[in-house]
Amino acid sequence: MLITSIGQGLLWTPLVIGVFITFRILDIPDLTTEGSFPLGAAVTVSAMLSGQSAIVASLLGFLAGCIAGWVTGVLDTKLHMPSLLAGILTMTGLYSVNMHIMGKSNVPLLNQKVLMNVLPASWSLDLQTIAIGAVVTGLVIVLLIWLFKTRLGLSLMATGDNPAMGAANGIHTDRMVIIGYMVSNGCIALSGALIAQSNGYADIGMGIGTIVIGLASVLVGEIFLHGRQMWLRLTAMALGAVIYRYLLTVAMGLGFPVDDLKILSAGILVVVICLPILRNKYRTRQQLNRYLKQIGVDEHATTSSLKRQASPEGLLSRDSK
């Protein structure tokens, strides 16, 4: 169970990293994810069926995702559409695009040599999946670490942190946003290409709920591994993807039907959103208690006094005086 979760989590990691780029770096809720993920799968499978190798087909899927991100970026920056609406429009249009690319709703990979087949046949399928996922994920993380150390990457992060300040320092913020969309959706489409090769088919509906999967994995990774260094943050995305897949695998092992995976994904997202909030409240409460002890104030007396003052009787008594 754990081995399978590691392999599948590594294949989903490029999607999680793509969601991380728009959600955390650019501070943009991008719904293009649900269209670019099946786009990468559709382009990759169609290219492999037309005679291209798995590596070339996967790169074509990545480039197709970059184009989808470019479209969303242009709608956002040049036509001044809200980013949420721009993503929805691109996602909706990509449904028809994916249908035209595949020709039908589901296209199987019949007797095609996928990336996993490059490895020795004596290896188990789980081991092959882990190896390919680790190589692709490691390559993506290394390239992104290098990118964010360049002037382009620093400009991209500055645009996400403070667009007005970035523009004041000569950064073309619209261009940076478009590049961010392209890199993000390219990674998402690459993940779709890997999942399609792992499953053995591309399906028009395989992108439904991927934004929830990506967000949940991002938040799970940040709970278990947090830091300011970019390599640590990207590694947390891989860890979050693996933990998320493991949680789903455990849920299925407990008897949950496959049809409930989407609601389980939504439930996990709710939990990981609420956990940091509750944790911060608990830490704030603990810090307040320590401060009250240091100054010699009774915590319970202070709490009851505040409640008394907030009650209608307390207000009435103060007014009467």
PDB file of C-alpha atoms in Angstrom:
ATOM      1  CA  MET A   1       0.000   0.000   0.000  1.00  0.00           C
ATOM      2  CA  LEU A   2       2.740   2.454   0.958  1.00  0.00           C
ATOM      3  CA  ILE A   3       4.913   1.530  -2.037  1.00  0.00           C
ATOM      4  CA  THR A   4       2.018   2.066  -4.424  1.00  0.00           C
ATOM      5  CA  SER A   5       1.221   5.413  -2.790  1.00  0.00           C
ATOM      6  CA  ILE A   6       4.819   6.571  -3.174  1.00  0.00           C
ATOM      7  CA  GLY A   7       4.840   5.739  -6.872  1.00  0.00           C
ATOM      8  CA  GLN A   8       1.493   7.374  -7.595  1.00  0.00           C
ATOM      9  CA  GLY A   9       2.340  10.373  -5.417  1.00  0.00           C
ATOM     10  CA  LEU A  10       5.535  11.001  -7.374  1.00  0.00           C
ATOM     11  CA  LEU A  11       3.597  10.907 -10.642  1.00  0.00           C
ATOM     12  CA  TRP A  12       1.148  13.481  -9.250  1.00  0.00           C
ATOM     13  CA  THR A  13       3.918  15.711  -7.871  1.00  0.00           C
ATOM     14  CA  PRO A  14       4.344  17.841 -11.049  1.00  0.00           C
ATOM     15  CA  LEU A  15       0.645  18.722 -10.792  1.00  0.00           C
ATOM     16  CA  VAL A  16       1.073  19.691  -7.133  1.00  0.00           C
ATOM     17  CA  ILE A  17       4.103  21.809  -8.006  1.00  0.00           C
ATOM     18  CA  GLY A  18       2.126  23.494 -10.783  1.00  0.00           C
ATOM     19  CA  VAL A  19      -0.694  24.345  -8.373  1.00  0.00           C
ATOM     20  CA  PHE A  20       1.922  25.567  -5.882  1.00  0.00           C
ATOM     21  CA  ILE A  21       3.366  28.006  -8.433  1.00  0.00           C
ATOM     22  CA  THR A  22       0.057  29.752  -9.102  1.00  0.00           C
ATOM     23  CA  PHE A  23      -1.456  29.360  -5.631  1.00  0.00           C
ATOM     24  CA  ARG A  24       1.584  30.232  -3.497  1.00  0.00           C
ATOM     25  CA  ILE A  25       4.059  32.050  -5.754  1.00  0.00           C
ATOM     26  CA  LEU A  26       1.623  34.143  -7.816  1.00  0.00           C
ATOM     27  CA  ASP A  27      -1.262  34.095  -5.310  1.00  0.00           C
ATOM     28  CA  ILE A  28      -3.714  33.215  -8.108  1.00  0.00           C
ATOM     29  CA  PRO A  29      -6.524  30.619  -7.962  1.00  0.00           C
ATOM     30  CA  ASP A  30      -6.070  28.995 -11.372  1.00  0.00           C
ATOM     31  CA  LEU A  31      -8.797  26.590 -12.506  1.00  0.00           C
ATOM     32  CA  THR A  32      -7.035  25.882 -15.797  1.00  0.00           C
ATOM     33  CA  THR A  33      -5.683  22.846 -13.941  1.00  0.00           C
ATOM     34  CA  GLU A  34      -8.788  20.793 -14.679  1.00  0.00           C
ATOM     35  CA  GLY A  35      -8.329  21.375 -18.404  1.00  0.00           C
ATOM     36  CA  SER A  36      -4.543  21.286 -18.775  1.00  0.00           C
ATOM     37  CA  PHE A  37      -4.209  17.964 -16.896  1.00  0.00           C
ATOM     38  CA  PRO A  38      -6.282  15.956 -19.408  1.00  0.00           C
ATOM     39  CA  LEU A  39      -4.749  18.051 -22.198  1.00  0.00           C
ATOM     40  CA  GLY A  40      -1.313  16.689 -21.333  1.00  0.00           C
ATOM     41  CA  ALA A  41      -2.722  13.172 -21.248  1.00  0.00           C
ATOM     42  CA  ALA A  42      -4.572  13.595 -24.561  1.00  0.00           C
ATOM     43  CA  VAL A  43      -1.581  15.038 -26.420  1.00  0.00           C
ATOM     44  CA  THR A  44       0.800  12.425 -25.022  1.00  0.00           C
ATOM     45  CA  VAL A  45      -1.399   9.433 -25.825  1.00  0.00           C
ATOM     46  CA  SER A  46      -2.244  10.738 -29.302  1.00  0.00           C
ATOM     47  CA  ALA A  47       1.425  11.396 -30.046  1.00  0.00           C
ATOM     48  CA  MET A  48       2.432   7.913 -28.882  1.00  0.00           C
ATOM     49  CA  LEU A  49      -0.265   6.311 -31.020  1.00  0.00           C
ATOM     50  CA  SER A  50       1.019   8.265 -34.011  1.00  0.00           C
ATOM     51  CA  GLY A  51       4.511   6.778 -33.565  1.00  0.00           C
ATOM     52  CA  GLN A  52       6.308   9.175 -31.225  1.00  0.00           C
ATOM     53  CA  SER A  53       8.415   7.863 -28.360  1.00  0.00           C
ATOM     54  CA  ALA A  54       7.188   8.194 -24.786  1.00  0.00           C
ATOM     55  CA  ILE A  55       9.778  10.867 -23.987  1.00  0.00           C
ATOM     56  CA  VAL A  56       8.926  13.015 -27.003  1.00  0.00           C
ATOM     57  CA  ALA A  57       5.192  12.547 -26.401  1.00  0.00           C
ATOM     58  CA  SER A  58       5.557  13.607 -22.753  1.00  0.00           C
ATOM     59  CA  LEU A  59       7.456  16.741 -23.783  1.00  0.00           C
ATOM     60  CA  LEU A  60       4.717  17.545 -26.294  1.00  0.00           C
ATOM     61  CA  GLY A  61       2.186  17.200 -23.486  1.00  0.00           C
ATOM     62  CA  PHE A  62       4.246  19.613 -21.395  1.00  0.00           C
ATOM     63  CA  LEU A  63       4.351  22.145 -24.238  1.00  0.00           C
ATOM     64  CA  ALA A  64       0.593  21.831 -24.751  1.00  0.00           C
ATOM     65  CA  GLY A  65       0.106  22.685 -21.090  1.00  0.00           C
ATOM     66  CA  CYS A  66       2.345  25.732 -21.492  1.00  0.00           C
ATOM     67  CA  ILE A  67       0.155  26.918 -24.360  1.00  0.00           C
ATOM     68  CA  ALA A  68      -2.971  26.483 -22.227  1.00  0.00           C
ATOM     69  CA  GLY A  69      -1.311  28.515 -19.480  1.00  0.00           C
ATOM     70  CA  TRP A  70      -0.391  31.198 -21.994  1.00  0.00           C
ATOM     71  CA  VAL A  71      -4.042  31.507 -23.030  1.00  0.00           C
ATOM     72  CA  THR A  72      -5.156  31.930 -19.420  1.00  0.00           C
ATOM     73  CA  GLY A  73      -2.363  34.427 -18.797  1.00  0.00           C
ATOM     74  CA  VAL A  74      -3.383  36.541 -21.793  1.00  0.00           C
ATOM     75  CA  LEU A  75      -7.022  36.522 -20.700  1.00  0.00           C
ATOM     76  CA  ASP A  76      -5.942  37.583 -17.210  1.00  0.00           C
ATOM     77  CA  THR A  77      -3.340  40.241 -18.000  1.00  0.00           C
ATOM     78  CA  LYS A  78      -4.152  41.594 -21.459  1.00  0.00           C
ATOM     79  CA  LEU A  79      -7.950  41.364 -21.443  1.00  0.00           C
ATOM     80  CA  HIS A  80      -8.094  42.150 -17.702  1.00  0.00           C
ATOM     81  CA  MET A  81     -10.416  39.295 -16.832  1.00  0.00           C
ATOM     82  CA  PRO A  82     -10.532  38.102 -13.224  1.00  0.00           C
ATOM     83  CA  SER A  83      -8.066  35.239 -12.852  1.00  0.00           C
ATOM     84  CA  LEU A  84     -10.795  32.889 -11.652  1.00  0.00           C
ATOM     85  CA  LEU A  85     -12.945  33.606 -14.708  1.00  0.00           C
ATOM     86  CA  ALA A  86      -9.958  33.338 -17.060  1.00  0.00           C
ATOM     87  CA  GLY A  87      -9.173  29.874 -15.725  1.00  0.00           C
ATOM     88  CA  ILE A  88     -12.790  28.753 -16.026  1.00  0.00           C
ATOM     89  CA  LEU A  89     -12.983  29.937 -19.648  1.00  0.00           C
ATOM     90  CA  THR A  90      -9.768  28.158 -20.619  1.00  0.00           C
ATOM     91  CA  MET A  91     -10.818  25.003 -18.776  1.00  0.00           C
ATOM     92  CA  THR A  92     -14.168  24.999 -20.577  1.00  0.00           C
ATOM     93  CA  GLY A  93     -12.586  25.530 -23.981  1.00  0.00           C
ATOM     94  CA  LEU A  94     -10.023  22.800 -23.377  1.00  0.00           C
ATOM     95  CA  TYR A  95     -12.802  20.234 -23.031  1.00  0.00           C
ATOM     96  CA  SER A  96     -13.589  20.589 -26.746  1.00  0.00           C
ATOM     97  CA  VAL A  97      -9.893  20.798 -27.611  1.00  0.00           C
ATOM     98  CA  ASN A  98      -9.211  17.519 -25.812  1.00  0.00           C
ATOM     99  CA  MET A  99     -12.129  15.848 -27.583  1.00  0.00           C
ATOM    100  CA  HIS A 100     -10.747  16.930 -30.961  1.00  0.00           C
ATOM    101  CA  ILE A 101      -7.251  15.711 -30.069  1.00  0.00           C
ATOM    102  CA  MET A 102      -8.403  12.268 -28.928  1.00  0.00           C
ATOM    103  CA  GLY A 103     -11.319  11.889 -31.311  1.00  0.00           C
ATOM    104  CA  LYS A 104     -13.396  10.216 -28.577  1.00  0.00           C
ATOM    105  CA  SER A 105     -13.845  10.390 -24.828  1.00  0.00           C
ATOM    106  CA  ASN A 106     -11.418   7.571 -23.981  1.00  0.00           C
ATOM    107  CA  VAL A 107      -8.276   6.476 -25.843  1.00  0.00           C
ATOM    108  CA  PRO A 108      -6.354   3.410 -24.613  1.00  0.00           C
ATOM    109  CA  LEU A 109      -2.634   2.842 -25.063  1.00  0.00           C
ATOM    110  CA  LEU A 110      -2.522  -0.478 -26.862  1.00  0.00           C
ATOM    111  CA  ASN A 111       0.872  -2.206 -27.046  1.00  0.00           C
ATOM    112  CA  GLN A 112       2.696   1.116 -26.678  1.00  0.00           C
ATOM    113  CA  LYS A 113       6.042   1.412 -24.923  1.00  0.00           C
ATOM    114  CA  VAL A 114       5.520   3.844 -22.049  1.00  0.00           C
ATOM    115  CA  LEU A 115       8.205   5.437 -19.896  1.00  0.00           C
ATOM    116  CA  MET A 116       7.980   2.612 -17.346  1.00  0.00           C
ATOM    117  CA  ASN A 117       8.936   0.084 -20.011  1.00  0.00           C
ATOM    118  CA  VAL A 118      12.346   1.737 -20.401  1.00  0.00           C
ATOM    119  CA  LEU A 119      13.386   0.109 -17.127  1.00  0.00           C
ATOM    120  CA  PRO A 120      14.278  -3.598 -16.805  1.00  0.00           C
ATOM    121  CA  ALA A 121      11.300  -5.929 -17.171  1.00  0.00           C
ATOM    122  CA  SER A 122      12.389  -7.815 -14.060  1.00  0.00           C
ATOM    123  CA  TRP A 123      11.443  -4.812 -11.915  1.00  0.00           C
ATOM    124  CA  SER A 124       7.946  -4.756 -10.443  1.00  0.00           C
ATOM    125  CA  LEU A 125       5.419  -2.224 -11.732  1.00  0.00           C
ATOM    126  CA  ASP A 126       5.517  -0.313  -8.438  1.00  0.00           C
ATOM    127  CA  LEU A 127       9.303  -0.093  -8.564  1.00  0.00           C
ATOM    128  CA  GLN A 128       9.214   1.100 -12.168  1.00  0.00           C
ATOM    129  CA  THR A 129       6.624   3.746 -11.259  1.00  0.00           C
ATOM    130  CA  ILE A 130       8.697   4.968  -8.310  1.00  0.00           C
ATOM    131  CA  ALA A 131      11.857   5.156 -10.432  1.00  0.00           C
ATOM    132  CA  ILE A 132      10.224   7.106 -13.277  1.00  0.00           C
ATOM    133  CA  GLY A 133       8.326   9.343 -10.851  1.00  0.00           C
ATOM    134  CA  ALA A 134      11.480  10.076  -8.852  1.00  0.00           C
ATOM    135  CA  VAL A 135      13.486  10.923 -11.980  1.00  0.00           C
ATOM    136  CA  VAL A 136      10.828  13.218 -13.446  1.00  0.00           C
ATOM    137  CA  THR A 137      10.020  14.848 -10.100  1.00  0.00           C
ATOM    138  CA  GLY A 138      13.700  15.343  -9.294  1.00  0.00           C
ATOM    139  CA  LEU A 139      14.306  16.889 -12.710  1.00  0.00           C
ATOM    140  CA  VAL A 140      11.348  19.258 -12.315  1.00  0.00           C
ATOM    141  CA  ILE A 141      12.459  20.312  -8.816  1.00  0.00           C
ATOM    142  CA  VAL A 142      16.073  20.876  -9.883  1.00  0.00           C
ATOM    143  CA  LEU A 143      15.038  22.951 -12.903  1.00  0.00           C
ATOM    144  CA  LEU A 144      12.649  25.051 -10.821  1.00  0.00           C
ATOM    145  CA  ILE A 145      15.254  25.630  -8.109  1.00  0.00           C
ATOM    146  CA  TRP A 146      17.613  26.870 -10.815  1.00  0.00           C
ATOM    147  CA  LEU A 147      14.836  29.008 -12.349  1.00  0.00           C
ATOM    148  CA  PHE A 148      13.958  30.717  -9.065  1.00  0.00           C
ATOM    149  CA  LYS A 149      17.610  31.630  -8.550  1.00  0.00           C
ATOM    150  CA  THR A 150      17.758  33.473 -11.864  1.00  0.00           C
ATOM    151  CA  ARG A 151      16.648  37.044 -12.455  1.00  0.00           C
ATOM    152  CA  LEU A 152      13.530  35.743 -14.195  1.00  0.00           C
ATOM    153  CA  GLY A 153      12.575  33.572 -11.237  1.00  0.00           C
ATOM    154  CA  LEU A 154      13.231  36.346  -8.725  1.00  0.00           C
ATOM    155  CA  SER A 155      11.078  38.698 -10.810  1.00  0.00           C
ATOM    156  CA  LEU A 156       8.353  36.047 -10.849  1.00  0.00           C
ATOM    157  CA  MET A 157       8.388  35.766  -7.055  1.00  0.00           C
ATOM    158  CA  ALA A 158       8.491  39.554  -6.654  1.00  0.00           C
ATOM    159  CA  THR A 159       5.439  39.857  -8.884  1.00  0.00           C
ATOM    160  CA  GLY A 160       3.538  37.411  -6.715  1.00  0.00           C
ATOM    161  CA  ASP A 161       4.620  39.099  -3.471  1.00  0.00           C
ATOM    162  CA  ASN A 162       3.883  42.698  -4.459  1.00  0.00           C
ATOM    163  CA  PRO A 163       2.922  43.478  -8.088  1.00  0.00           C
ATOM    164  CA  ALA A 164       2.924  47.266  -7.522  1.00  0.00           C
ATOM    165  CA  MET A 165       6.405  47.246  -6.028  1.00  0.00           C
ATOM    166  CA  GLY A 166       7.622  44.910  -8.765  1.00  0.00           C
ATOM    167  CA  ALA A 167       6.310  47.233 -11.467  1.00  0.00           C
ATOM    168  CA  ALA A 168       7.923  50.199  -9.706  1.00  0.00           C
ATOM    169  CA  ASN A 169      11.274  48.388  -9.920  1.00  0.00           C
ATOM    170  CA  GLY A 170      10.991  47.864 -13.667  1.00  0.00           C
ATOM    171  CA  ILE A 171       9.552  44.332 -13.702  1.00  0.00           C
ATOM    172  CA  HIS A 172       7.080  43.565 -16.486  1.00  0.00           C
ATOM    173  CA  THR A 173       4.506  42.073 -14.146  1.00  0.00           C
ATOM    174  CA  ASP A 174       2.078  41.027 -16.885  1.00  0.00           C
ATOM    175  CA  ARG A 175       4.848  39.092 -18.598  1.00  0.00           C
ATOM    176  CA  MET A 176       5.831  37.428 -15.331  1.00  0.00           C
ATOM    177  CA  VAL A 177       2.236  36.386 -14.647  1.00  0.00           C
ATOM    178  CA  ILE A 178       1.959  34.828 -18.104  1.00  0.00           C
ATOM    179  CA  ILE A 179       5.234  32.960 -17.617  1.00  0.00           C
ATOM    180  CA  GLY A 180       3.992  31.732 -14.240  1.00  0.00           C
ATOM    181  CA  TYR A 181       0.802  30.428 -15.817  1.00  0.00           C
ATOM    182  CA  MET A 182       2.810  28.682 -18.536  1.00  0.00           C
ATOM    183  CA  VAL A 183       5.269  26.973 -16.175  1.00  0.00           C
ATOM    184  CA  SER A 184       2.458  25.951 -13.840  1.00  0.00           C
ATOM    185  CA  ASN A 185       0.209  24.421 -16.479  1.00  0.00           C
ATOM    186  CA  GLY A 186       3.171  22.837 -18.240  1.00  0.00           C
ATOM    187  CA  CYS A 187       3.972  20.932 -15.040  1.00  0.00           C
ATOM    188  CA  ILE A 188       0.314  20.017 -14.613  1.00  0.00           C
ATOM    189  CA  ALA A 189       0.090  18.695 -18.176  1.00  0.00           C
ATOM    190  CA  LEU A 190       3.308  16.719 -17.625  1.00  0.00           C
ATOM    191  CA  SER A 191       1.683  15.056 -14.641  1.00  0.00           C
ATOM    192  CA  GLY A 192      -1.311  14.218 -16.837  1.00  0.00           C
ATOM    193  CA  ALA A 193       1.056  12.642 -19.354  1.00  0.00           C
ATOM    194  CA  LEU A 194       2.640  10.479 -16.644  1.00  0.00           C
ATOM    195  CA  ILE A 195      -0.700   9.399 -15.170  1.00  0.00           C
ATOM    196  CA  ALA A 196      -2.038   8.489 -18.621  1.00  0.00           C
ATOM    197  CA  GLN A 197       0.981   6.264 -19.252  1.00  0.00           C
ATOM    198  CA  SER A 198       0.625   4.700 -15.817  1.00  0.00           C
ATOM    199  CA  ASN A 199      -3.105   4.026 -16.260  1.00  0.00           C
ATOM    200  CA  GLY A 200      -2.756   2.985 -19.890  1.00  0.00           C
ATOM    201  CA  TYR A 201      -5.339   5.406 -21.270  1.00  0.00           C
ATOM    202  CA  ALA A 202      -6.402   9.048 -21.551  1.00  0.00           C
ATOM    203  CA  ASP A 203      -9.931  10.010 -20.570  1.00  0.00           C
ATOM    204  CA  ILE A 204     -11.810  13.245 -21.117  1.00  0.00           C
ATOM    205  CA  GLY A 205     -12.983  13.326 -17.507  1.00  0.00           C
ATOM    206  CA  MET A 206      -9.682  12.603 -15.793  1.00  0.00           C
ATOM    207  CA  GLY A 207      -9.175  16.262 -14.928  1.00  0.00           C
ATOM    208  CA  ILE A 208     -12.297  16.566 -12.762  1.00  0.00           C
ATOM    209  CA  GLY A 209     -11.289  17.357  -9.193  1.00  0.00           C
ATOM    210  CA  THR A 210      -7.575  17.777  -9.910  1.00  0.00           C
ATOM    211  CA  ILE A 211      -7.554  21.294  -8.476  1.00  0.00           C
ATOM    212  CA  VAL A 212      -8.809  19.859  -5.163  1.00  0.00           C
ATOM    213  CA  ILE A 213      -6.116  17.163  -5.294  1.00  0.00           C
ATOM    214  CA  GLY A 214      -3.448  19.773  -5.960  1.00  0.00           C
ATOM    215  CA  LEU A 215      -4.562  22.175  -3.232  1.00  0.00           C
ATOM    216  CA  ALA A 216      -4.944  19.407  -0.661  1.00  0.00           C
ATOM    217  CA  SER A 217      -1.468  18.064  -1.464  1.00  0.00           C
ATOM    218  CA  VAL A 218       0.044  21.555  -1.234  1.00  0.00           C
ATOM    219  CA  LEU A 219      -1.472  22.151   2.197  1.00  0.00           C
ATOM    220  CA  VAL A 220      -0.592  18.669   3.459  1.00  0.00           C
ATOM    221  CA  GLY A 221       3.024  19.150   2.365  1.00  0.00           C
ATOM    222  CA  GLU A 222       3.229  22.521   4.107  1.00  0.00           C
ATOM    223  CA  ILE A 223       1.908  21.006   7.339  1.00  0.00           C
ATOM    224  CA  PHE A 224       4.544  18.262   7.478  1.00  0.00           C
ATOM    225  CA  LEU A 225       7.475  20.172   5.981  1.00  0.00           C
ATOM    226  CA  HIS A 226       7.672  23.961   6.032  1.00  0.00           C
ATOM    227  CA  GLY A 227      10.493  26.401   5.407  1.00  0.00           C
ATOM    228  CA  ARG A 228      11.473  29.435   3.389  1.00  0.00           C
ATOM    229  CA  GLN A 229      14.067  27.830   1.113  1.00  0.00           C
ATOM    230  CA  MET A 230      12.674  26.991  -2.316  1.00  0.00           C
ATOM    231  CA  TRP A 231      14.166  23.488  -2.408  1.00  0.00           C
ATOM    232  CA  LEU A 232      12.440  22.729   0.895  1.00  0.00           C
ATOM    233  CA  ARG A 233       9.109  24.074  -0.298  1.00  0.00           C
ATOM    234  CA  LEU A 234       9.252  22.053  -3.525  1.00  0.00           C
ATOM    235  CA  THR A 235      10.265  18.935  -1.617  1.00  0.00           C
ATOM    236  CA  ALA A 236       7.255  19.508   0.633  1.00  0.00           C
ATOM    237  CA  MET A 237       5.058  19.349  -2.466  1.00  0.00           C
ATOM    238  CA  ALA A 238       6.373  15.884  -3.289  1.00  0.00           C
ATOM    239  CA  LEU A 239       5.863  14.794   0.309  1.00  0.00           C
ATOM    240  CA  GLY A 240       2.336  16.209   0.314  1.00  0.00           C
ATOM    241  CA  ALA A 241       1.453  14.355  -2.893  1.00  0.00           C
ATOM    242  CA  VAL A 242       2.687  11.051  -1.457  1.00  0.00           C
ATOM    243  CA  ILE A 243       0.878  11.519   1.874  1.00  0.00           C
ATOM    244  CA  TYR A 244      -2.321  12.521   0.100  1.00  0.00           C
ATOM    245  CA  ARG A 245      -2.268   9.433  -2.128  1.00  0.00           C
ATOM    246  CA  TYR A 246      -1.554   7.295   0.931  1.00  0.00           C
ATOM    247  CA  LEU A 247      -4.572   8.742   2.753  1.00  0.00           C
ATOM    248  CA  LEU A 248      -6.793   7.927  -0.217  1.00  0.00           C
ATOM    249  CA  THR A 249      -5.349   4.413  -0.405  1.00  0.00           C
ATOM    250  CA  VAL A 250      -5.999   3.865   3.296  1.00  0.00           C
ATOM    251  CA  ALA A 251      -9.572   5.117   2.873  1.00  0.00           C
ATOM    252  CA  MET A 252     -10.174   2.686   0.029  1.00  0.00           C
ATOM    253  CA  GLY A 253      -8.638  -0.083   2.118  1.00  0.00           C
ATOM    254  CA  LEU A 254     -11.173   0.670   4.845  1.00  0.00           C
ATOM    255  CA  GLY A 255     -13.987  -0.111   2.445  1.00  0.00           C
ATOM    256  CA  PHE A 256     -14.880   3.252   0.923  1.00  0.00           C
ATOM    257  CA  PRO A 257     -16.138   2.805  -2.646  1.00  0.00           C
ATOM    258  CA  VAL A 258     -14.265   4.345  -5.548  1.00  0.00           C
ATOM    259  CA  ASP A 259     -17.221   6.620  -6.263  1.00  0.00           C
ATOM    260  CA  ASP A 260     -16.575   8.395  -2.947  1.00  0.00           C
ATOM    261  CA  LEU A 261     -12.989   9.406  -3.796  1.00  0.00           C
ATOM    262  CA  LYS A 262     -14.025  12.929  -4.788  1.00  0.00           C
ATOM    263  CA  ILE A 263     -15.870  13.603  -1.550  1.00  0.00           C
ATOM    264  CA  LEU A 264     -12.943  12.102   0.363  1.00  0.00           C
ATOM    265  CA  SER A 265     -10.635  14.502  -1.476  1.00  0.00           C
ATOM    266  CA  ALA A 266     -12.871  17.414  -0.522  1.00  0.00           C
ATOM    267  CA  GLY A 267     -12.971  16.215   3.080  1.00  0.00           C
ATOM    268  CA  ILE A 268      -9.192  15.974   3.263  1.00  0.00           C
ATOM    269  CA  LEU A 269      -8.937  19.511   1.867  1.00  0.00           C
ATOM    270  CA  VAL A 270     -11.329  20.818   4.535  1.00  0.00           C
ATOM    271  CA  VAL A 271      -9.301  19.124   7.275  1.00  0.00           C
ATOM    272  CA  VAL A 272      -5.927  20.424   6.090  1.00  0.00           C
ATOM    273  CA  ILE A 273      -7.354  23.935   5.754  1.00  0.00           C
ATOM    274  CA  CYS A 274      -8.795  23.893   9.270  1.00  0.00           C
ATOM    275  CA  LEU A 275      -5.776  22.302  10.977  1.00  0.00           C
ATOM    276  CA  PRO A 276      -3.403  25.295  10.564  1.00  0.00           C
ATOM    277  CA  ILE A 277      -6.157  27.668  11.733  1.00  0.00           C
ATOM    278  CA  LEU A 278      -6.827  25.625  14.871  1.00  0.00           C
ATOM    279  CA  ARG A 279      -3.093  25.214  15.458  1.00  0.00           C
ATOM    280  CA  ASN A 280      -2.508  28.968  15.237  1.00  0.00           C
ATOM    281  CA  LYS A 281      -5.381  29.630  17.643  1.00  0.00           C
ATOM    282  CA  TYR A 282      -3.941  27.108  20.088  1.00  0.00           C
ATOM    283  CA  ARG A 283      -0.467  28.647  19.865  1.00  0.00           C
ATOM    284  CA  THR A 284      -1.895  32.148  20.374  1.00  0.00           C
ATOM    285  CA  ARG A 285      -3.781  30.938  23.420  1.00  0.00           C
ATOM    286  CA  GLN A 286      -0.649  29.301  24.832  1.00  0.00           C
ATOM    287  CA  GLN A 287       1.405  32.460  24.301  1.00  0.00           C
ATOM    288  CA  LEU A 288      -1.283  34.530  26.034  1.00  0.00           C
ATOM    289  CA  ASN A 289      -1.316  32.156  29.002  1.00  0.00           C
ATOM    290  CA  ARG A 290       2.474  32.331  29.323  1.00  0.00           C
ATOM    291  CA  TYR A 291       2.372  36.128  29.180  1.00  0.00           C
ATOM    292  CA  LEU A 292      -0.328  36.301  31.852  1.00  0.00           C
ATOM    293  CA  LYS A 293       1.699  34.022  34.110  1.00  0.00           C
ATOM    294  CA  GLN A 294       4.789  36.182  33.640  1.00  0.00           C
ATOM    295  CA  ILE A 295       2.985  39.347  34.730  1.00  0.00           C
ATOM    296  CA  GLY A 296       1.248  37.534  37.590  1.00  0.00           C
ATOM    297  CA  VAL A 297      -2.326  37.780  36.312  1.00  0.00           C
ATOM    298  CA  ASP A 298      -4.802  34.984  37.012  1.00  0.00           C
ATOM    299  CA  GLU A 299      -5.893  33.573  33.676  1.00  0.00           C
ATOM    300  CA  HIS A 300      -9.322  32.432  34.869  1.00  0.00           C
ATOM    301  CA  ALA A 301     -10.041  35.724  36.603  1.00  0.00           C
ATOM    302  CA  THR A 302      -9.087  37.639  33.456  1.00  0.00           C
ATOM    303  CA  THR A 303     -11.264  35.432  31.270  1.00  0.00           C
ATOM    304  CA  SER A 304     -14.293  35.740  33.549  1.00  0.00           C
ATOM    305  CA  SER A 305     -13.812  39.502  33.755  1.00  0.00           C
ATOM    306  CA  LEU A 306     -13.770  39.797  29.967  1.00  0.00           C
ATOM    307  CA  LYS A 307     -16.931  37.696  29.722  1.00  0.00           C
ATOM    308  CA  ARG A 308     -18.638  39.840  32.346  1.00  0.00           C
ATOM    309  CA  GLN A 309     -17.781  43.019  30.485  1.00  0.00           C
ATOM    310  CA  ALA A 310     -19.042  41.569  27.190  1.00  0.00           C
ATOM    311  CA  SER A 311     -22.389  40.461  28.692  1.00  0.00           C
ATOM    312  CA  PRO A 312     -25.465  42.735  28.640  1.00  0.00           C
ATOM    313  CA  GLU A 313     -25.507  42.847  32.441  1.00  0.00           C
ATOM    314  CA  GLY A 314     -21.911  44.002  32.497  1.00  0.00           C
ATOM    315  CA  LEU A 315     -22.616  46.753  30.012  1.00  0.00           C
ATOM    316  CA  LEU A 316     -25.690  47.845  31.955  1.00  0.00           C
ATOM    317  CA  SER A 317     -23.812  47.988  35.222  1.00  0.00           C
ATOM    318  CA  ARG A 318     -21.058  50.147  33.748  1.00  0.00           C
ATOM    319  CA  ASP A 319     -23.617  52.519  32.231  1.00  0.00           C
ATOM    320  CA  SER A 320     -25.510  52.835  35.509  1.00  0.00           C
ATOM    321  CA  LYS A 321     -22.336  53.876  37.279  1.00  0.00           C
TER     322      LYS A 321
END
